[in-house]
mmCIF file of C-alpha atoms in Angstrom:
data_model
loop_
_atom_site.group_PDB
_atom_site.id
_atom_site.type_symbol
_atom_site.label_atom_id
_atom_site.label_comp_id
_atom_site.label_asym_id
_atom_site.label_seq_id
_atom_site.Cartn_x
_atom_site.Cartn_y
_atom_site.Cartn_z
ATOM 1 C CA MET A 13 -18.500 -64.064 -48.335
ATOM 2 C CA VAL A 14 -17.041 -62.201 -45.379
ATOM 3 C CA ASP A 15 -13.871 -62.470 -43.298
ATOM 4 C CA VAL A 16 -14.078 -61.292 -39.696
ATOM 5 C CA ALA A 17 -12.096 -62.498 -36.692
ATOM 6 C CA ASP A 18 -14.920 -63.362 -34.309
ATOM 7 C CA ALA A 19 -18.611 -63.054 -35.137
ATOM 8 C CA SER A 20 -19.488 -63.327 -31.429
ATOM 9 C CA LEU A 21 -18.074 -59.829 -30.871
ATOM 10 C CA ALA A 22 -20.984 -58.235 -32.723
ATOM 11 C CA GLU A 23 -22.827 -57.120 -29.580
ATOM 12 C CA ALA A 24 -19.737 -55.359 -28.234
ATOM 13 C CA GLY A 25 -19.277 -53.750 -31.628
ATOM 14 C CA GLU A 26 -22.835 -52.451 -31.603
ATOM 15 C CA ARG A 27 -22.175 -50.758 -28.258
ATOM 16 C CA SER A 28 -19.074 -49.079 -29.695
ATOM 17 C CA ILE A 29 -20.988 -47.895 -32.750
ATOM 18 C CA ASP A 30 -23.802 -46.533 -30.574
ATOM 19 C CA TRP A 31 -21.274 -44.580 -28.500
ATOM 20 C CA ALA A 32 -19.752 -43.033 -31.625
ATOM 21 C CA LEU A 33 -23.194 -42.241 -33.023
ATOM 22 C CA ARG A 34 -23.952 -40.009 -30.036
ATOM 23 C CA ALA A 35 -21.079 -37.672 -30.992
ATOM 24 C CA MET A 36 -21.905 -37.570 -34.723
ATOM 25 C CA PRO A 37 -25.041 -35.422 -35.077
ATOM 26 C CA VAL A 38 -24.248 -34.219 -38.599
ATOM 27 C CA LEU A 39 -23.908 -37.730 -39.977
ATOM 28 C CA ARG A 40 -27.070 -38.754 -38.126
ATOM 29 C CA ALA A 41 -28.949 -35.964 -39.891
ATOM 30 C CA ILE A 42 -27.495 -36.934 -43.272
ATOM 31 C CA GLY A 43 -28.361 -40.576 -42.654
ATOM 32 C CA ALA A 44 -31.978 -39.610 -41.973
ATOM 33 C CA ARG A 45 -31.984 -37.495 -45.142
ATOM 34 C CA PHE A 46 -30.568 -40.415 -47.142
ATOM 35 C CA ASP A 47 -33.126 -42.805 -45.692
ATOM 36 C CA ALA A 48 -35.914 -40.591 -47.002
ATOM 37 C CA ALA A 49 -34.444 -39.721 -50.411
ATOM 38 C CA ARG A 50 -32.493 -42.967 -51.212
ATOM 39 C CA PRO A 51 -29.892 -41.192 -53.424
ATOM 40 C CA LEU A 52 -27.695 -44.305 -53.646
ATOM 41 C CA GLU A 53 -30.391 -46.786 -54.547
ATOM 42 C CA GLY A 54 -28.943 -49.788 -56.384
ATOM 43 C CA LEU A 55 -25.318 -48.639 -56.267
ATOM 44 C CA LYS A 56 -22.544 -51.055 -55.334
ATOM 45 C CA ILE A 57 -19.747 -49.466 -53.300
ATOM 46 C CA ALA A 58 -16.354 -51.024 -52.550
ATOM 47 C CA ALA A 59 -14.586 -49.283 -49.659
ATOM 48 C CA CYS A 60 -11.107 -49.483 -48.168
ATOM 49 C CA LEU A 61 -11.336 -47.610 -44.848
ATOM 50 C CA HIS A 62 -10.222 -47.861 -41.243
ATOM 51 C CA VAL A 63 -12.687 -50.292 -39.670
ATOM 52 C CA THR A 64 -13.667 -48.300 -36.608
ATOM 53 C CA ALA A 65 -16.923 -47.368 -34.896
ATOM 54 C CA GLU A 66 -16.960 -44.003 -36.678
ATOM 55 C CA THR A 67 -16.567 -45.703 -40.057
ATOM 56 C CA ALA A 68 -19.491 -47.934 -39.148
ATOM 57 C CA VAL A 69 -21.716 -44.875 -38.635
ATOM 58 C CA PHE A 70 -20.646 -43.622 -42.081
ATOM 59 C CA VAL A 71 -21.334 -46.995 -43.692
ATOM 60 C CA GLY A 72 -24.731 -47.010 -42.009
ATOM 61 C CA ALA A 73 -25.594 -43.680 -43.631
ATOM 62 C CA LEU A 74 -24.621 -45.046 -47.061
ATOM 63 C CA LYS A 75 -26.737 -48.138 -46.524
ATOM 64 C CA ALA A 76 -29.647 -45.902 -45.505
ATOM 65 C CA GLY A 77 -29.207 -44.231 -48.893
ATOM 66 C CA GLY A 78 -29.712 -47.555 -50.673
ATOM 67 C CA ALA A 79 -26.117 -48.660 -51.335
ATOM 68 C CA GLN A 80 -24.780 -52.210 -51.245
ATOM 69 C CA ILE A 81 -21.367 -52.118 -49.573
ATOM 70 C CA ALA A 82 -18.248 -54.285 -49.396
ATOM 71 C CA LEU A 83 -15.640 -53.084 -46.900
ATOM 72 C CA ALA A 84 -11.947 -53.886 -46.494
ATOM 73 C CA ALA A 85 -9.587 -52.412 -43.904
ATOM 74 C CA SER A 86 -7.128 -49.710 -44.926
ATOM 75 C CA ASN A 87 -4.840 -50.541 -41.986
ATOM 76 C CA PRO A 88 -4.841 -53.918 -40.209
ATOM 77 C CA LEU A 89 -3.528 -52.363 -37.002
ATOM 78 C CA SER A 90 -6.483 -49.993 -36.722
ATOM 79 C CA THR A 91 -9.161 -52.615 -37.361
ATOM 80 C CA ARG A 92 -11.667 -53.136 -34.556
ATOM 81 C CA ASN A 93 -12.722 -56.771 -34.647
ATOM 82 C CA ASP A 94 -15.891 -56.045 -32.682
ATOM 83 C CA VAL A 95 -16.952 -53.350 -35.159
ATOM 84 C CA ALA A 96 -16.234 -55.650 -38.117
ATOM 85 C CA ALA A 97 -18.441 -58.308 -36.539
ATOM 86 C CA ALA A 98 -21.257 -55.814 -35.957
ATOM 87 C CA LEU A 99 -21.104 -54.519 -39.529
ATOM 88 C CA ARG A 100 -21.460 -58.066 -40.774
ATOM 89 C CA THR A 101 -24.802 -58.320 -38.969
ATOM 90 C CA TYR A 102 -25.870 -55.061 -40.652
ATOM 91 C CA GLY A 103 -25.539 -56.669 -44.066
ATOM 92 C CA VAL A 104 -22.148 -55.223 -44.996
ATOM 93 C CA ALA A 105 -19.705 -57.584 -46.722
ATOM 94 C CA VAL A 106 -16.770 -57.070 -44.335
ATOM 95 C CA HIS A 107 -13.258 -58.311 -45.081
ATOM 96 C CA ALA A 108 -11.221 -57.107 -42.108
ATOM 97 C CA ARG A 109 -9.337 -58.660 -39.213
ATOM 98 C CA ALA A 110 -6.933 -56.920 -36.875
ATOM 99 C CA GLY A 111 -3.241 -57.604 -37.388
ATOM 100 C CA VAL A 112 -3.348 -59.479 -40.702
ATOM 101 C CA ASP A 113 -0.240 -59.786 -42.844
ATOM 102 C CA ARG A 114 0.364 -58.003 -46.139
ATOM 103 C CA ALA A 115 -0.890 -60.886 -48.278
ATOM 104 C CA THR A 116 -4.182 -61.066 -46.378
ATOM 105 C CA TYR A 117 -4.550 -57.285 -46.534
ATOM 106 C CA TYR A 118 -4.440 -57.386 -50.327
ATOM 107 C CA ARG A 119 -6.670 -60.449 -50.455
ATOM 108 C CA HIS A 120 -9.256 -58.444 -48.547
ATOM 109 C CA LEU A 121 -8.971 -55.615 -51.081
ATOM 110 C CA HIS A 122 -9.655 -58.060 -53.884
ATOM 111 C CA GLN A 123 -12.609 -59.535 -51.995
ATOM 112 C CA ALA A 124 -14.115 -56.078 -51.576
ATOM 113 C CA LEU A 125 -13.671 -55.421 -55.289
ATOM 114 C CA ASP A 126 -15.405 -58.688 -56.117
ATOM 115 C CA ILE A 127 -18.677 -56.813 -55.563
ATOM 116 C CA GLY A 128 -18.124 -55.217 -58.991
ATOM 117 C CA PRO A 129 -18.320 -51.639 -57.704
ATOM 118 C CA ASP A 130 -19.963 -48.623 -59.285
ATOM 119 C CA ILE A 131 -18.174 -46.339 -56.793
ATOM 120 C CA VAL A 132 -15.020 -46.894 -54.724
ATOM 121 C CA LEU A 133 -14.104 -45.211 -51.446
ATOM 122 C CA ASP A 134 -10.421 -45.214 -50.595
ATOM 123 C CA ASP A 135 -8.111 -44.243 -47.752
ATOM 124 C CA GLY A 136 -4.601 -44.143 -49.158
ATOM 125 C CA CYS A 137 -5.261 -45.127 -52.812
ATOM 126 C CA ASP A 138 -4.472 -48.840 -52.401
ATOM 127 C CA LEU A 139 -7.935 -49.848 -53.613
ATOM 128 C CA VAL A 140 -7.745 -47.573 -56.654
ATOM 129 C CA ASN A 141 -4.194 -48.753 -57.349
ATOM 130 C CA THR A 142 -5.275 -52.395 -57.178
ATOM 131 C CA LEU A 143 -8.124 -51.672 -59.587
ATOM 132 C CA HIS A 144 -5.765 -50.100 -62.109
ATOM 133 C CA THR A 145 -3.050 -52.753 -61.864
ATOM 134 C CA GLU A 146 -4.648 -56.093 -60.977
ATOM 135 C CA ARG A 147 -8.406 -55.782 -61.470
ATOM 136 C CA VAL A 148 -8.566 -53.885 -64.734
ATOM 137 C CA GLU A 149 -11.510 -56.011 -65.857
ATOM 138 C CA LEU A 150 -13.655 -54.063 -63.357
ATOM 139 C CA LEU A 151 -12.617 -50.567 -64.456
ATOM 140 C CA ASP A 152 -15.325 -50.066 -67.067
ATOM 141 C CA GLY A 153 -17.965 -50.500 -64.385
ATOM 142 C CA VAL A 154 -16.458 -47.971 -61.958
ATOM 143 C CA THR A 155 -17.897 -44.512 -62.526
ATOM 144 C CA GLY A 156 -16.465 -42.584 -59.575
ATOM 145 C CA GLY A 157 -14.633 -42.609 -56.277
ATOM 146 C CA CYS A 158 -13.650 -40.669 -53.157
ATOM 147 C CA GLU A 159 -10.280 -40.377 -51.415
ATOM 148 C CA GLU A 160 -9.937 -39.053 -47.887
ATOM 149 C CA THR A 161 -6.198 -38.864 -47.178
ATOM 150 C CA THR A 162 -3.407 -36.521 -48.215
ATOM 151 C CA THR A 163 -1.226 -39.483 -49.182
ATOM 152 C CA GLY A 164 -3.921 -40.943 -51.395
ATOM 153 C CA ILE A 165 -4.598 -37.659 -53.155
ATOM 154 C CA ILE A 166 -0.886 -37.232 -53.898
ATOM 155 C CA ARG A 167 -0.929 -40.621 -55.622
ATOM 156 C CA LEU A 168 -4.182 -39.899 -57.460
ATOM 157 C CA ARG A 169 -2.993 -36.552 -58.800
ATOM 158 C CA GLN A 170 0.116 -38.276 -60.149
ATOM 159 C CA MET A 171 -2.077 -40.905 -61.820
ATOM 160 C CA ALA A 172 -4.193 -38.144 -63.350
ATOM 161 C CA ALA A 173 -1.102 -36.264 -64.547
ATOM 162 C CA GLU A 174 0.061 -39.418 -66.324
ATOM 163 C CA HIS A 175 -3.449 -39.981 -67.778
ATOM 164 C CA ALA A 176 -3.601 -43.303 -65.954
ATOM 165 C CA LEU A 177 -6.662 -42.575 -63.792
ATOM 166 C CA ARG A 178 -9.729 -44.097 -65.443
ATOM 167 C CA PHE A 179 -12.586 -42.449 -63.518
ATOM 168 C CA PRO A 180 -13.359 -39.258 -61.572
ATOM 169 C CA VAL A 181 -12.308 -39.172 -57.900
ATOM 170 C CA VAL A 182 -13.387 -36.575 -55.349
ATOM 171 C CA ALA A 183 -10.605 -35.318 -53.064
ATOM 172 C CA VAL A 184 -12.575 -35.394 -49.816
ATOM 173 C CA ASN A 185 -9.414 -34.703 -47.819
ATOM 174 C CA ASP A 186 -9.093 -31.237 -49.349
ATOM 175 C CA THR A 187 -12.289 -29.718 -47.952
ATOM 176 C CA ARG A 188 -11.870 -26.838 -45.527
ATOM 177 C CA THR A 189 -13.907 -28.616 -42.854
ATOM 178 C CA LYS A 190 -11.822 -31.802 -43.076
ATOM 179 C CA ARG A 191 -8.512 -29.986 -43.017
ATOM 180 C CA MET A 192 -9.638 -28.004 -40.004
ATOM 181 C CA PHE A 193 -11.254 -30.759 -37.974
ATOM 182 C CA ASP A 194 -9.692 -34.014 -39.132
ATOM 183 C CA ASN A 195 -6.176 -33.029 -40.103
ATOM 184 C CA ARG A 196 -5.499 -30.300 -37.591
ATOM 185 C CA TYR A 197 -7.533 -31.036 -34.480
ATOM 186 C CA GLY A 198 -8.027 -34.767 -34.952
ATOM 187 C CA THR A 199 -4.481 -35.722 -35.938
ATOM 188 C CA GLY A 200 -2.990 -33.301 -33.433
ATOM 189 C CA GLN A 201 -4.873 -34.723 -30.464
ATOM 190 C CA SER A 202 -4.928 -38.396 -31.421
ATOM 191 C CA THR A 203 -1.220 -38.549 -32.307
ATOM 192 C CA LEU A 204 -0.141 -37.326 -28.893
ATOM 193 C CA ASP A 205 -2.770 -39.584 -27.332
ATOM 194 C CA GLY A 206 -1.238 -42.624 -29.047
ATOM 195 C CA ILE A 207 2.290 -41.674 -28.047
ATOM 196 C CA MET A 208 1.345 -41.136 -24.412
ATOM 197 C CA ARG A 209 -0.587 -44.422 -24.241
ATOM 198 C CA ALA A 210 2.319 -46.336 -25.774
ATOM 199 C CA THR A 211 5.096 -44.777 -23.704
ATOM 200 C CA ASN A 212 3.533 -42.954 -20.722
ATOM 201 C CA THR A 213 6.020 -40.201 -21.500
ATOM 202 C CA LEU A 214 5.658 -36.638 -20.245
ATOM 203 C CA ILE A 215 5.267 -34.184 -23.118
ATOM 204 C CA ALA A 216 6.096 -31.067 -21.097
ATOM 205 C CA GLY A 217 9.776 -30.213 -21.222
ATOM 206 C CA ARG A 218 10.549 -32.619 -24.061
ATOM 207 C CA THR A 219 11.994 -31.587 -27.409
ATOM 208 C CA ILE A 220 9.629 -32.843 -30.093
ATOM 209 C CA VAL A 221 10.580 -32.874 -33.748
ATOM 210 C CA VAL A 222 7.622 -32.658 -36.129
ATOM 211 C CA ALA A 223 8.492 -33.630 -39.698
ATOM 212 C CA GLY A 224 6.098 -31.833 -42.033
ATOM 213 C CA PHE A 225 4.127 -28.638 -41.455
ATOM 214 C CA GLY A 226 1.026 -29.298 -43.496
ATOM 215 C CA PHE A 227 -2.387 -29.258 -41.825
ATOM 216 C CA CYS A 228 -1.644 -32.445 -39.855
ATOM 217 C CA GLY A 229 1.834 -31.304 -38.869
ATOM 218 C CA ARG A 230 0.499 -27.966 -37.666
ATOM 219 C CA GLY A 231 -2.027 -29.741 -35.498
ATOM 220 C CA VAL A 232 0.632 -31.965 -33.939
ATOM 221 C CA ALA A 233 2.970 -29.024 -33.367
ATOM 222 C CA GLU A 234 0.228 -26.904 -31.787
ATOM 223 C CA ARG A 235 -0.871 -29.658 -29.414
ATOM 224 C CA ALA A 236 2.702 -30.507 -28.438
ATOM 225 C CA ARG A 237 3.525 -26.860 -27.732
ATOM 226 C CA GLY A 238 0.282 -26.534 -25.795
ATOM 227 C CA GLN A 239 1.445 -29.332 -23.501
ATOM 228 C CA GLY A 240 4.736 -27.609 -22.790
ATOM 229 C CA ALA A 241 7.056 -29.168 -25.343
ATOM 230 C CA ARG A 242 9.813 -27.411 -27.224
ATOM 231 C CA VAL A 243 8.912 -28.034 -30.858
ATOM 232 C CA ILE A 244 11.284 -28.221 -33.822
ATOM 233 C CA VAL A 245 9.844 -28.425 -37.337
ATOM 234 C CA THR A 246 11.503 -29.954 -40.404
ATOM 235 C CA GLU A 247 10.219 -29.168 -43.889
ATOM 236 C CA ILE A 248 11.108 -29.313 -47.581
ATOM 237 C CA ASP A 249 8.560 -26.646 -48.610
ATOM 238 C CA PRO A 250 10.023 -23.144 -48.139
ATOM 239 C CA VAL A 251 6.609 -21.521 -47.688
ATOM 240 C CA LYS A 252 5.569 -23.987 -44.990
ATOM 241 C CA ALA A 253 8.968 -23.689 -43.334
ATOM 242 C CA LEU A 254 8.596 -19.903 -43.298
ATOM 243 C CA ASP A 255 5.098 -20.253 -41.829
ATOM 244 C CA ALA A 256 6.451 -22.485 -39.047
ATOM 245 C CA SER A 257 9.206 -20.010 -38.296
ATOM 246 C CA MET A 258 6.783 -17.075 -38.164
ATOM 247 C CA GLN A 259 4.635 -19.054 -35.725
ATOM 248 C CA GLY A 260 7.610 -19.293 -33.387
ATOM 249 C CA TYR A 261 8.832 -22.813 -34.097
ATOM 250 C CA GLU A 262 12.491 -23.614 -34.584
ATOM 251 C CA VAL A 263 13.045 -24.900 -38.122
ATOM 252 C CA LEU A 264 15.997 -27.207 -38.847
ATOM 253 C CA PRO A 265 17.100 -29.854 -41.352
ATOM 254 C CA MET A 266 16.368 -33.336 -40.032
ATOM 255 C CA VAL A 267 20.048 -34.205 -39.589
ATOM 256 C CA GLU A 268 20.405 -31.309 -37.127
ATOM 257 C CA ALA A 269 17.048 -31.893 -35.475
ATOM 258 C CA ALA A 270 18.040 -35.540 -34.958
ATOM 259 C CA ARG A 271 20.712 -34.469 -32.489
ATOM 260 C CA ALA A 272 18.297 -32.351 -30.455
ATOM 261 C CA GLY A 273 15.064 -34.329 -30.358
ATOM 262 C CA ASP A 274 13.614 -36.575 -27.685
ATOM 263 C CA LEU A 275 10.531 -37.525 -29.692
ATOM 264 C CA PHE A 276 10.166 -37.590 -33.487
ATOM 265 C CA ILE A 277 6.797 -37.502 -35.266
ATOM 266 C CA THR A 278 6.585 -37.843 -39.053
ATOM 267 C CA VAL A 279 3.536 -36.297 -40.753
ATOM 268 C CA THR A 280 4.558 -35.824 -44.390
ATOM 269 C CA GLY A 281 2.933 -38.371 -46.722
ATOM 270 C CA ASN A 282 6.377 -39.213 -48.129
ATOM 271 C CA ARG A 283 8.901 -41.985 -47.558
ATOM 272 C CA ASP A 284 12.290 -42.149 -45.802
ATOM 273 C CA VAL A 285 11.778 -38.945 -43.856
ATOM 274 C CA ILE A 286 13.841 -40.426 -41.022
ATOM 275 C CA ARG A 287 16.734 -42.398 -42.512
ATOM 276 C CA GLY A 288 19.831 -44.194 -41.283
ATOM 277 C CA GLU A 289 21.953 -41.038 -41.142
ATOM 278 C CA HIS A 290 19.352 -39.453 -38.871
ATOM 279 C CA LEU A 291 19.048 -42.502 -36.628
ATOM 280 C CA ALA A 292 22.828 -42.460 -36.197
ATOM 281 C CA GLU A 293 22.610 -38.978 -34.637
ATOM 282 C CA MET A 294 19.768 -39.570 -32.175
ATOM 283 C CA ARG A 295 20.025 -39.606 -28.416
ATOM 284 C CA ASP A 296 19.654 -42.683 -26.257
ATOM 285 C CA GLY A 297 15.952 -43.254 -25.596
ATOM 286 C CA ALA A 298 14.671 -41.271 -28.564
ATOM 287 C CA ILE A 299 11.097 -42.151 -29.522
ATOM 288 C CA LEU A 300 10.041 -42.590 -33.168
ATOM 289 C CA ALA A 301 6.386 -42.240 -34.164
ATOM 290 C CA ASN A 302 4.642 -41.931 -37.505
ATOM 291 C CA ALA A 303 1.345 -40.105 -38.069
ATOM 292 C CA GLY A 304 1.572 -40.200 -41.874
ATOM 293 C CA HIS A 305 -0.631 -42.678 -43.692
ATOM 294 C CA PHE A 306 1.811 -45.432 -44.686
ATOM 295 C CA ASP A 307 4.611 -47.110 -42.739
ATOM 296 C CA VAL A 308 7.336 -45.743 -45.016
ATOM 297 C CA GLU A 309 8.097 -42.386 -43.397
ATOM 298 C CA ILE A 310 10.510 -43.943 -40.884
ATOM 299 C CA ASP A 311 13.055 -46.235 -42.540
ATOM 300 C CA VAL A 312 12.368 -49.246 -40.337
ATOM 301 C CA ARG A 313 14.623 -51.487 -42.427
ATOM 302 C CA ALA A 314 17.561 -49.175 -41.776
ATOM 303 C CA LEU A 315 16.760 -49.248 -38.066
ATOM 304 C CA GLU A 316 16.606 -53.043 -38.101
ATOM 305 C CA GLY A 317 19.936 -53.186 -39.923
ATOM 306 C CA MET A 318 21.613 -50.913 -37.370
ATOM 307 C CA ALA A 319 20.250 -52.775 -34.333
ATOM 308 C CA GLN A 320 22.308 -55.323 -32.423
ATOM 309 C CA GLU A 321 19.288 -56.360 -30.373
ATOM 310 C CA VAL A 322 15.546 -55.886 -30.773
ATOM 311 C CA HIS A 323 13.202 -56.110 -27.803
ATOM 312 C CA LEU A 324 9.642 -56.359 -29.077
ATOM 313 C CA GLY A 325 6.775 -55.195 -26.918
ATOM 314 C CA VAL A 326 8.704 -53.529 -24.090
ATOM 315 C CA ARG A 327 5.381 -51.738 -23.723
ATOM 316 C CA PRO A 328 2.222 -52.195 -25.808
ATOM 317 C CA HIS A 329 2.979 -50.931 -29.338
ATOM 318 C CA THR A 330 6.577 -50.068 -28.341
ATOM 319 C CA ASP A 331 9.643 -51.914 -29.656
ATOM 320 C CA GLU A 332 13.181 -51.170 -28.480
ATOM 321 C CA TYR A 333 16.138 -51.256 -30.889
ATOM 322 C CA VAL A 334 19.575 -51.426 -29.250
ATOM 323 C CA LEU A 335 22.371 -50.054 -31.446
ATOM 324 C CA ALA A 336 26.011 -51.096 -31.450
ATOM 325 C CA ASP A 337 27.047 -48.223 -29.165
ATOM 326 C CA GLY A 338 24.354 -49.108 -26.629
ATOM 327 C CA ARG A 339 21.882 -46.378 -27.571
ATOM 328 C CA ARG A 340 18.244 -47.457 -27.474
ATOM 329 C CA LEU A 341 15.711 -46.147 -29.987
ATOM 330 C CA LEU A 342 12.021 -46.778 -29.390
ATOM 331 C CA LEU A 343 9.776 -47.396 -32.409
ATOM 332 C CA LEU A 344 6.044 -47.035 -31.879
ATOM 333 C CA ALA A 345 3.353 -49.036 -33.723
ATOM 334 C CA GLU A 346 5.907 -50.678 -36.053
ATOM 335 C CA GLY A 347 6.197 -47.319 -37.830
ATOM 336 C CA ARG A 348 2.506 -47.369 -38.762
ATOM 337 C CA LEU A 349 -0.117 -44.797 -37.832
ATOM 338 C CA VAL A 350 0.479 -44.300 -34.128
ATOM 339 C CA ASN A 351 -2.843 -42.563 -33.503
ATOM 340 C CA LEU A 352 -4.892 -45.456 -34.882
ATOM 341 C CA THR A 353 -2.661 -48.258 -33.615
ATOM 342 C CA ALA A 354 -1.748 -47.182 -30.095
ATOM 343 C CA ALA A 355 -4.889 -45.081 -29.557
ATOM 344 C CA GLU A 356 -8.376 -44.878 -31.062
ATOM 345 C CA GLY A 357 -7.769 -42.415 -33.868
ATOM 346 C CA HIS A 358 -9.757 -39.243 -34.191
ATOM 347 C CA PRO A 359 -12.607 -38.585 -31.777
ATOM 348 C CA ALA A 360 -16.062 -39.299 -33.191
ATOM 349 C CA ALA A 361 -16.874 -35.572 -33.227
ATOM 350 C CA VAL A 362 -14.013 -35.060 -35.671
ATOM 351 C CA MET A 363 -14.971 -37.942 -37.946
ATOM 352 C CA ASP A 364 -18.533 -36.604 -37.955
ATOM 353 C CA MET A 365 -17.267 -33.796 -40.190
ATOM 354 C CA SER A 366 -15.052 -35.909 -42.443
ATOM 355 C CA PHE A 367 -17.573 -38.660 -43.083
ATOM 356 C CA SER A 368 -20.442 -36.191 -43.511
ATOM 357 C CA ALA A 369 -18.529 -34.449 -46.292
ATOM 358 C CA GLN A 370 -17.744 -37.811 -47.838
ATOM 359 C CA ALA A 371 -21.362 -39.019 -47.608
ATOM 360 C CA LEU A 372 -22.616 -35.895 -49.388
ATOM 361 C CA ALA A 373 -19.791 -36.229 -51.937
ATOM 362 C CA VAL A 374 -20.874 -39.813 -52.680
ATOM 363 C CA ALA A 375 -24.448 -38.638 -53.254
ATOM 364 C CA TRP A 376 -23.145 -35.861 -55.523
ATOM 365 C CA LEU A 377 -21.042 -38.399 -57.432
ATOM 366 C CA ALA A 378 -24.027 -40.690 -57.849
ATOM 367 C CA GLU A 379 -25.796 -37.863 -59.659
ATOM 368 C CA GLU A 380 -22.903 -36.282 -61.572
ATOM 369 C CA ARG A 381 -20.521 -39.157 -62.341
ATOM 370 C CA VAL A 382 -21.722 -39.800 -65.896
ATOM 371 C CA ARG A 383 -20.904 -36.171 -66.767
ATOM 372 C CA LEU A 384 -17.417 -36.145 -65.242
ATOM 373 C CA ALA A 385 -14.223 -36.979 -67.107
ATOM 374 C CA PRO A 386 -11.519 -39.010 -65.341
ATOM 375 C CA GLY A 387 -9.519 -36.855 -62.934
ATOM 376 C CA VAL A 388 -9.329 -35.536 -59.374
ATOM 377 C CA TYR A 389 -12.128 -33.174 -58.347
ATOM 378 C CA ASP A 390 -12.571 -30.887 -55.373
ATOM 379 C CA VAL A 391 -15.647 -31.340 -53.208
ATOM 380 C CA PRO A 392 -18.207 -28.734 -54.306
ATOM 381 C CA ALA A 393 -18.039 -25.694 -52.035
ATOM 382 C CA GLU A 394 -21.730 -25.951 -51.204
ATOM 383 C CA ILE A 395 -21.166 -29.402 -49.662
ATOM 384 C CA ASP A 396 -18.386 -28.065 -47.444
ATOM 385 C CA ALA A 397 -20.595 -25.167 -46.364
ATOM 386 C CA GLU A 398 -23.561 -27.482 -45.717
ATOM 387 C CA VAL A 399 -21.478 -29.684 -43.415
ATOM 388 C CA ALA A 400 -20.316 -26.627 -41.483
ATOM 389 C CA ARG A 401 -23.887 -25.329 -41.220
ATOM 390 C CA LEU A 402 -25.142 -28.654 -39.901
ATOM 391 C CA LYS A 403 -22.299 -28.802 -37.348
ATOM 392 C CA LEU A 404 -23.065 -25.267 -36.142
ATOM 393 C CA ALA A 405 -26.755 -26.088 -35.859
ATOM 394 C CA ALA A 406 -25.985 -29.231 -33.849
ATOM 395 C CA ALA A 407 -23.865 -27.112 -31.498
ATOM 396 C CA GLY A 408 -26.626 -24.513 -31.145
ATOM 397 C CA ILE A 409 -24.508 -21.792 -32.757
ATOM 398 C CA ASP A 410 -26.118 -19.069 -34.886
ATOM 399 C CA ILE A 411 -24.169 -16.891 -37.323
ATOM 400 C CA ASP A 412 -24.894 -13.773 -39.352
ATOM 401 C CA THR A 413 -26.088 -13.841 -42.945
ATOM 402 C CA LEU A 414 -25.528 -11.316 -45.717
ATOM 403 C CA THR A 415 -28.055 -8.543 -46.124
ATOM 404 C CA PRO A 416 -29.342 -8.061 -49.701
ATOM 405 C CA LEU A 417 -27.217 -4.911 -50.010
ATOM 406 C CA GLN A 418 -24.096 -6.785 -48.830
ATOM 407 C CA ALA A 419 -24.755 -9.593 -51.279
ATOM 408 C CA ASP A 420 -25.151 -7.071 -54.126
ATOM 409 C CA TYR A 421 -21.916 -5.349 -53.078
ATOM 410 C CA LEU A 422 -19.949 -8.592 -53.251
ATOM 411 C CA ARG A 423 -21.388 -9.488 -56.659
ATOM 412 C CA SER A 424 -20.763 -6.135 -58.306
ATOM 413 C CA TRP A 425 -17.638 -4.293 -59.413
ATOM 414 C CA ARG A 426 -19.544 -1.041 -59.936
ATOM 415 C CA PHE A 427 -19.520 0.150 -56.320
ATOM 416 C CA GLY A 428 -16.766 2.650 -55.614
ATOM 417 C CA SER A 429 -14.839 3.155 -52.418
#
């Protein structure tokens, strides 16, 4: 059983997937390796991921490895109906339609889990959460999983701390290659891309408030500054706040930044980062965008409660809220991921790194899962290094290697100064 919006879109979806494939040489190489070795033979995988062309290339690599896959969308606003239709023709059990409501979103999660998975792949921990709360009868059959977002890993580590997590999960998000490419370069570029598509605003000369200075927040701040914006950072972590200050950014509490900002971008993984007291301080025409995983970082309910009028769709993915004093606040993408809703998310070259690490992590899990206790595990360092090596090779870049004497020096404490 599948649920796609329009099966006739499959041909268009295949063209999109082919275009993404051209920019994903590492995943192409891994897919060829999987096709020869079949490391996932006989495994059933339930996945909750953004249904995009890049995800389709990743799913294709897993299928080449022998896996049977059921896929649900991790965000209805990012779902590409043409890609979902194409994946259906590839033999993937797809449960994804753009723009579905909350009830349908969770129905799709349950339909993906109906496969009776051996391994689960998640993007935000909703699939794992559903397993542990509503589909507990399937837990004994699940022997491992992967999570690729900061938000999801926060939730998983809390589950592990409370001894609630029932199987091992690999924190794919925490690899060095993913943090560098996906979080920093991908989120930085695609977030501004989504904002500019939705509003046609000029970044240069604007005051942009970036809430959160983790890897994603740094990427957004760097790209905004590179386009001529004045950037203010808000943080709760003193070390990250100090880092932002030492990099030349102004650091303020949100209530003070609210008075100064023209454009606000939340990138924290937490809820209620922009609340009613902040909205009350903002200038007329302020733009609100979220690049964190879930639509809880901006308190949309508070905004709705403060509004005297709401003008939906003043531009694509842009809603205008008119407050009692006449100020207008512009909310992008309903407070959901602006880069995947108003734009196309990360470029394929970025997702090449993220999905390659995840594909190798799935193969590692398939081999090691029976020996792993429940908990959150880092991706083995050799997988991270292998992905980087493959990316360098695809780019035609050579690097130095250790000489035997250098390798001995690093392994020994006996050498003096």
